[in-house]
PDB file of C-alpha atoms in Angstrom:
ATOM      1  CA  GLN A  17      17.197  -0.466  -0.587  1.00 53.00           C
ATOM      2  CA  HIS A  18      14.197  -0.828  -2.929  1.00 57.00           C
ATOM      3  CA  VAL A  19      14.929   2.455  -4.684  1.00 60.00           C
ATOM      4  CA  GLU A  20      18.554   1.430  -5.361  1.00 67.00           C
ATOM      5  CA  LEU A  21      17.466  -1.995  -6.602  1.00 70.00           C
ATOM      6  CA  HIS A  22      14.842  -0.366  -8.799  1.00 71.00           C
ATOM      7  CA  GLY A  23      17.454   1.881 -10.403  1.00 74.00           C
ATOM      8  CA  THR A  24      19.800  -1.040 -11.048  1.00 76.00           C
ATOM      9  CA  PHE A  25      17.058  -3.068 -12.705  1.00 75.00           C
ATOM     10  CA  ARG A  26      15.847  -0.149 -14.780  1.00 77.00           C
ATOM     11  CA  TRP A  27      19.348   0.664 -16.041  1.00 79.00           C
ATOM     12  CA  HIS A  28      20.251  -2.912 -17.040  1.00 76.00           C
ATOM     13  CA  LEU A  29      16.886  -3.953 -18.442  1.00 77.00           C
ATOM     14  CA  SER A  30      16.275  -0.760 -20.410  1.00 80.00           C
ATOM     15  CA  ARG A  31      19.504  -1.382 -22.357  1.00 82.00           C
ATOM     16  CA  ASN A  32      17.703  -4.166 -24.228  1.00 81.00           C
ATOM     17  CA  ASN A  33      15.251  -2.702 -26.734  1.00 85.00           C
ATOM     18  CA  ASN A  34      13.361  -6.003 -26.969  1.00 84.00           C
ATOM     19  CA  TYR A  35      11.586  -5.275 -23.692  1.00 83.00           C
ATOM     20  CA  ARG A  36       9.163  -2.662 -22.446  1.00 87.00           C
ATOM     21  CA  ILE A  37       9.912  -2.343 -18.755  1.00 87.00           C
ATOM     22  CA  PHE A  38       7.389  -1.015 -16.235  1.00 90.00           C
ATOM     23  CA  PHE A  39       7.612  -0.909 -12.455  1.00 88.00           C
ATOM     24  CA  THR A  40       4.607  -0.914 -10.158  1.00 88.00           C
ATOM     25  CA  ARG A  41       6.298   1.661  -7.935  1.00 85.00           C
ATOM     26  CA  GLU A  42       9.155   4.149  -7.940  1.00 80.00           C
ATOM     27  CA  ASP A  43       9.755   4.262  -4.168  1.00 80.00           C
ATOM     28  CA  ASP A  44       9.280   2.214  -0.996  1.00 78.00           C
ATOM     29  CA  SER A  45       5.519   2.770  -0.860  1.00 84.00           C
ATOM     30  CA  PHE A  46       3.217  -0.235  -0.565  1.00 87.00           C
ATOM     31  CA  VAL A  47       1.211  -1.260  -3.630  1.00 88.00           C
ATOM     32  CA  SER A  48      -1.692  -3.647  -2.999  1.00 85.00           C
ATOM     33  CA  LEU A  49      -1.885  -7.000  -4.765  1.00 81.00           C
ATOM     34  CA  SER A  50      -4.904  -5.887  -6.739  1.00 81.00           C
ATOM     35  CA  ASP A  51      -3.174  -2.696  -7.872  1.00 88.00           C
ATOM     36  CA  ARG A  52      -0.078  -4.654  -8.942  1.00 88.00           C
ATOM     37  CA  VAL A  53      -2.173  -6.956 -11.095  1.00 86.00           C
ATOM     38  CA  LYS A  54      -4.276  -4.061 -12.461  1.00 89.00           C
ATOM     39  CA  PHE A  55      -1.082  -2.218 -13.366  1.00 93.00           C
ATOM     40  CA  ALA A  56       0.292  -5.226 -15.252  1.00 92.00           C
ATOM     41  CA  LYS A  57      -3.018  -5.607 -17.089  1.00 91.00           C
ATOM     42  CA  SER A  58      -3.084  -1.913 -18.000  1.00 94.00           C
ATOM     43  CA  LYS A  59       0.330  -2.308 -19.628  1.00 95.00           C
ATOM     44  CA  ASN A  60      -0.754  -5.477 -21.479  1.00 93.00           C
ATOM     45  CA  ALA A  61       2.058  -7.354 -19.763  1.00 93.00           C
ATOM     46  CA  ASP A  62       3.359 -10.582 -21.210  1.00 93.00           C
ATOM     47  CA  LEU A  63       5.435 -11.255 -18.097  1.00 93.00           C
ATOM     48  CA  PHE A  64       4.959 -10.145 -14.495  1.00 93.00           C
ATOM     49  CA  ILE A  65       7.931 -10.499 -12.136  1.00 91.00           C
ATOM     50  CA  SER A  66       7.409  -9.862  -8.440  1.00 89.00           C
ATOM     51  CA  ILE A  67      10.773  -9.331  -6.699  1.00 87.00           C
ATOM     52  CA  HIS A  68      11.319  -9.912  -2.991  1.00 86.00           C
ATOM     53  CA  ALA A  69      13.886 -10.773  -0.357  1.00 87.00           C
ATOM     54  CA  ASP A  70      13.075 -13.814   1.760  1.00 89.00           C
ATOM     55  CA  ALA A  71      13.448 -14.447   5.496  1.00 90.00           C
ATOM     56  CA  SER A  72      13.748 -17.640   7.482  1.00 91.00           C
ATOM     57  CA  SER A  73      13.880 -18.739  11.097  1.00 91.00           C
ATOM     58  CA  SER A  74      17.161 -20.447  10.155  1.00 92.00           C
ATOM     59  CA  SER A  75      20.147 -18.213   9.397  1.00 93.00           C
ATOM     60  CA  ASN A  76      21.525 -21.085   7.281  1.00 94.00           C
ATOM     61  CA  SER A  77      18.820 -20.720   4.605  1.00 93.00           C
ATOM     62  CA  LYS A  78      20.307 -18.912   1.625  1.00 94.00           C
ATOM     63  CA  GLY A  79      20.025 -18.484  -2.093  1.00 94.00           C
ATOM     64  CA  LEU A  80      17.743 -17.298  -4.846  1.00 93.00           C
ATOM     65  CA  SER A  81      14.466 -19.077  -5.561  1.00 95.00           C
ATOM     66  CA  VAL A  82      11.685 -18.571  -8.086  1.00 96.00           C
ATOM     67  CA  TYR A  83       8.038 -19.302  -7.338  1.00 94.00           C
ATOM     68  CA  THR A  84       5.297 -20.122  -9.791  1.00 93.00           C
ATOM     69  CA  LEU A  85       1.621 -20.492  -8.990  1.00 88.00           C
ATOM     70  CA  SER A  86       0.290 -23.678  -7.519  1.00 82.00           C
ATOM     71  CA  ASP A  87      -3.041 -24.461  -5.929  1.00 66.00           C
ATOM     72  CA  LYS A  88      -1.025 -26.156  -3.216  1.00 64.00           C
ATOM     73  CA  GLY A  89       2.662 -25.594  -2.559  1.00 52.00           C
ATOM     74  CA  LEU A  90       5.274 -28.260  -3.086  1.00 52.00           C
ATOM     75  CA  ASP A  91       6.275 -28.010   0.524  1.00 58.00           C
ATOM     76  CA  LYS A  92       4.874 -26.737   3.792  1.00 63.00           C
ATOM     77  CA  GLU A  93       7.453 -23.944   4.080  1.00 61.00           C
ATOM     78  CA  ALA A  94       6.549 -22.479   0.657  1.00 61.00           C
ATOM     79  CA  GLU A  95       2.840 -22.597   1.342  1.00 62.00           C
ATOM     80  CA  LYS A  96       3.308 -21.083   4.804  1.00 64.00           C
ATOM     81  CA  LEU A  97       5.225 -18.165   3.241  1.00 63.00           C
ATOM     82  CA  ALA A  98       2.492 -17.627   0.638  1.00 64.00           C
ATOM     83  CA  THR A  99      -0.232 -17.690   3.289  1.00 64.00           C
ATOM     84  CA  ILE A 100       1.590 -15.129   5.432  1.00 62.00           C
ATOM     85  CA  GLU A 101       2.372 -12.807   2.519  1.00 63.00           C
ATOM     86  CA  ASN A 102      -1.156 -13.072   1.119  1.00 60.00           C
ATOM     87  CA  SER A 103      -2.681 -12.270   4.513  1.00 60.00           C
ATOM     88  CA  TYR A 104      -0.531  -9.134   4.937  1.00 53.00           C
ATOM     89  CA  ALA A 105      -1.242  -7.926   1.439  1.00 51.00           C
ATOM     90  CA  MET A 106      -4.954  -8.687   1.479  1.00 48.00           C
ATOM     91  CA  VAL A 107      -5.792  -6.427   4.425  1.00 46.00           C
ATOM     92  CA  ASN A 108      -8.218  -3.765   3.183  1.00 47.00           C
ATOM     93  CA  SER A 109      -7.988  -5.127  -0.349  1.00 46.00           C
ATOM     94  CA  SER A 110     -10.776  -5.974  -2.746  1.00 45.00           C
ATOM     95  CA  TYR A 111      -8.474  -8.299  -4.713  1.00 44.00           C
ATOM     96  CA  SER A 112     -10.627 -11.107  -6.071  1.00 46.00           C
ATOM     97  CA  GLY A 113      -7.728 -13.450  -6.774  1.00 47.00           C
ATOM     98  CA  ASN A 114      -8.766 -16.231  -9.059  1.00 48.00           C
ATOM     99  CA  TYR A 115     -10.461 -14.936 -12.184  1.00 47.00           C
ATOM    100  CA  LEU A 116     -12.098 -18.316 -12.744  1.00 49.00           C
ATOM    101  CA  ARG A 117     -14.641 -17.314 -10.119  1.00 54.00           C
ATOM    102  CA  ASN A 118     -15.744 -14.519 -12.429  1.00 57.00           C
ATOM    103  CA  ALA A 119     -16.689 -16.850 -15.280  1.00 59.00           C
ATOM    104  CA  LYS A 120     -20.281 -16.243 -16.335  1.00 68.00           C
ATOM    105  CA  ASN A 121     -20.875 -19.608 -18.036  1.00 71.00           C
ATOM    106  CA  PRO A 122     -19.136 -22.970 -18.629  1.00 76.00           C
ATOM    107  CA  THR A 123     -17.475 -21.718 -21.838  1.00 80.00           C
ATOM    108  CA  ASP A 124     -15.892 -18.794 -19.973  1.00 76.00           C
ATOM    109  CA  PHE A 125     -14.748 -21.157 -17.239  1.00 75.00           C
ATOM    110  CA  VAL A 126     -13.018 -23.470 -19.738  1.00 80.00           C
ATOM    111  CA  LYS A 127     -11.447 -20.523 -21.575  1.00 81.00           C
ATOM    112  CA  TYR A 128     -10.032 -19.020 -18.369  1.00 77.00           C
ATOM    113  CA  GLN A 129      -8.891 -22.410 -17.135  1.00 78.00           C
ATOM    114  CA  ARG A 130      -6.970 -23.051 -20.387  1.00 86.00           C
ATOM    115  CA  LYS A 131      -5.338 -19.609 -20.219  1.00 85.00           C
ATOM    116  CA  LEU A 132      -4.347 -20.182 -16.602  1.00 82.00           C
ATOM    117  CA  ILE A 133      -2.826 -23.584 -17.407  1.00 86.00           C
ATOM    118  CA  ASP A 134      -0.953 -22.116 -20.385  1.00 90.00           C
ATOM    119  CA  ASN A 135       0.422 -19.276 -18.245  1.00 89.00           C
ATOM    120  CA  ARG A 136       1.443 -21.697 -15.498  1.00 89.00           C
ATOM    121  CA  PHE A 137       3.409 -23.683 -18.089  1.00 92.00           C
ATOM    122  CA  LYS A 138       5.075 -20.510 -19.411  1.00 95.00           C
ATOM    123  CA  SER A 139       5.801 -19.350 -15.860  1.00 94.00           C
ATOM    124  CA  THR A 140       7.500 -22.638 -15.024  1.00 94.00           C
ATOM    125  CA  LYS A 141       9.548 -22.462 -18.212  1.00 97.00           C
ATOM    126  CA  PHE A 142      10.623 -18.877 -17.451  1.00 95.00           C
ATOM    127  CA  ALA A 143      11.518 -19.803 -13.846  1.00 96.00           C
ATOM    128  CA  SER A 144      13.669 -22.675 -15.089  1.00 97.00           C
ATOM    129  CA  THR A 145      15.437 -20.454 -17.635  1.00 95.00           C
ATOM    130  CA  LEU A 146      16.052 -17.742 -15.039  1.00 93.00           C
ATOM    131  CA  THR A 147      17.575 -20.098 -12.456  1.00 95.00           C
ATOM    132  CA  SER A 148      19.757 -21.716 -15.131  1.00 94.00           C
ATOM    133  CA  ARG A 149      21.115 -18.318 -16.171  1.00 90.00           C
ATOM    134  CA  VAL A 150      21.887 -17.012 -12.697  1.00 89.00           C
ATOM    135  CA  LYS A 151      23.235 -20.161 -11.027  1.00 90.00           C
ATOM    136  CA  SER A 152      26.817 -19.298 -12.011  1.00 88.00           C
ATOM    137  CA  LYS A 153      26.404 -15.769 -10.597  1.00 84.00           C
ATOM    138  CA  THR A 154      24.734 -16.387  -7.250  1.00 86.00           C
ATOM    139  CA  SER A 155      23.845 -19.147  -4.857  1.00 89.00           C
ATOM    140  CA  LEU A 156      20.523 -20.882  -5.345  1.00 94.00           C
ATOM    141  CA  LEU A 157      18.276 -22.227  -2.641  1.00 94.00           C
ATOM    142  CA  ASN A 158      18.150 -26.019  -2.577  1.00 92.00           C
ATOM    143  CA  ASN A 159      15.255 -26.765  -4.904  1.00 92.00           C
ATOM    144  CA  PRO A 160      15.104 -23.178  -6.254  1.00 96.00           C
ATOM    145  CA  LEU A 161      12.107 -23.887  -8.508  1.00 95.00           C
ATOM    146  CA  ARG A 162       9.198 -23.660  -6.118  1.00 93.00           C
ATOM    147  CA  SER A 163       5.459 -23.234  -6.286  1.00 89.00           C
ATOM    148  CA  ALA A 164       2.915 -21.852  -3.885  1.00 87.00           C
ATOM    149  CA  GLY A 165      -0.402 -20.065  -3.894  1.00 83.00           C
ATOM    150  CA  PHE A 166       0.890 -16.480  -3.923  1.00 84.00           C
ATOM    151  CA  ALA A 167      -2.099 -14.322  -4.775  1.00 80.00           C
ATOM    152  CA  VAL A 168       0.015 -11.964  -6.886  1.00 83.00           C
ATOM    153  CA  LEU A 169       0.764 -14.865  -9.283  1.00 87.00           C
ATOM    154  CA  ASN A 170      -2.878 -15.804  -9.745  1.00 80.00           C
ATOM    155  CA  SER A 171      -3.729 -14.357 -13.145  1.00 82.00           C
ATOM    156  CA  ASP A 172      -4.813 -15.971 -16.372  1.00 80.00           C
ATOM    157  CA  GLU A 173      -3.730 -12.890 -18.355  1.00 86.00           C
ATOM    158  CA  PHE A 174       0.069 -13.094 -18.194  1.00 91.00           C
ATOM    159  CA  THR A 175       3.010 -15.273 -17.276  1.00 93.00           C
ATOM    160  CA  SER A 176       4.104 -14.507 -13.728  1.00 94.00           C
ATOM    161  CA  VAL A 177       6.836 -15.454 -11.270  1.00 95.00           C
ATOM    162  CA  LEU A 178       7.867 -14.357  -7.809  1.00 93.00           C
ATOM    163  CA  VAL A 179      11.643 -14.099  -7.388  1.00 93.00           C
ATOM    164  CA  GLU A 180      13.142 -14.288  -3.914  1.00 92.00           C
ATOM    165  CA  LEU A 181      16.614 -12.765  -4.371  1.00 90.00           C
ATOM    166  CA  GLY A 182      17.979 -14.267  -1.171  1.00 91.00           C
ATOM    167  CA  PHE A 183      17.471 -14.299   2.580  1.00 93.00           C
ATOM    168  CA  VAL A 184      17.819 -11.163   4.670  1.00 91.00           C
ATOM    169  CA  THR A 185      18.307 -13.511   7.620  1.00 95.00           C
ATOM    170  CA  ASN A 186      21.502 -14.967   6.093  1.00 94.00           C
ATOM    171  CA  GLU A 187      24.728 -12.941   6.306  1.00 93.00           C
ATOM    172  CA  TYR A 188      26.023 -14.056   2.874  1.00 89.00           C
ATOM    173  CA  ASP A 189      22.743 -13.213   1.112  1.00 89.00           C
ATOM    174  CA  ARG A 190      22.396  -9.925   2.988  1.00 88.00           C
ATOM    175  CA  LYS A 191      25.802  -8.840   1.685  1.00 85.00           C
ATOM    176  CA  ASN A 192      24.861  -9.847  -1.865  1.00 81.00           C
ATOM    177  CA  LEU A 193      21.584  -7.944  -1.657  1.00 81.00           C
ATOM    178  CA  ARG A 194      23.517  -4.724  -1.179  1.00 76.00           C
ATOM    179  CA  ILE A 195      24.070  -2.772  -4.381  1.00 59.00           C
ATOM    180  CA  GLY A 196      27.835  -2.587  -3.954  1.00 50.00           C
ATOM    181  CA  ASN A 197      28.142  -6.367  -3.691  1.00 54.00           C
ATOM    182  CA  GLY A 198      27.080  -7.444  -7.147  1.00 52.00           C
ATOM    183  CA  LEU A 199      23.300  -7.139  -7.076  1.00 56.00           C
ATOM    184  CA  GLU A 200      23.424  -5.998 -10.686  1.00 60.00           C
ATOM    185  CA  TRP A 201      23.791  -9.657 -11.793  1.00 59.00           C
ATOM    186  CA  VAL A 202      20.083 -10.126 -11.150  1.00 60.00           C
ATOM    187  CA  SER A 203      19.070  -7.745 -13.897  1.00 58.00           C
ATOM    188  CA  ARG A 204      21.507  -8.872 -16.566  1.00 60.00           C
TER     189      ARG A 204
END
């Protein structure tokens, strides 16, 4: 499924010459959080989009949602998801997470903190724009603009969002996540 989704995104996004598009992987192999962030840095990314499919204990949960970074999630469910995903991805990883810890003096700390705040603002703005543009093309989760402490979003160097395309545990979303059922709307 990932390979098909990757091809759909590449085809639609590459049609716009205003963007340089890079993918952290070309197949279903796992890429660690630290390597994802390093890759984005190596490409001097302005925007980092992490794309996922969600799951829930309730088969009624459905719709797209977009996460931005928060020190503490807006709700217990969002923070629980971030904690689980971070724990899976952090196994055998040297990912340091918050770059503020690497500040060498108070001036560095303030500089990094300002960059992080600026990127959080830009991330929230992008998330809002994205959900506004796709709401006529797909269902949105109630309260689709969410925030949680996903480690992959924790960078002061670029705007970043985590997009949950839908729920694999919901029949409607599962059908829409299949290439033949209109998944191309995501990349337009």
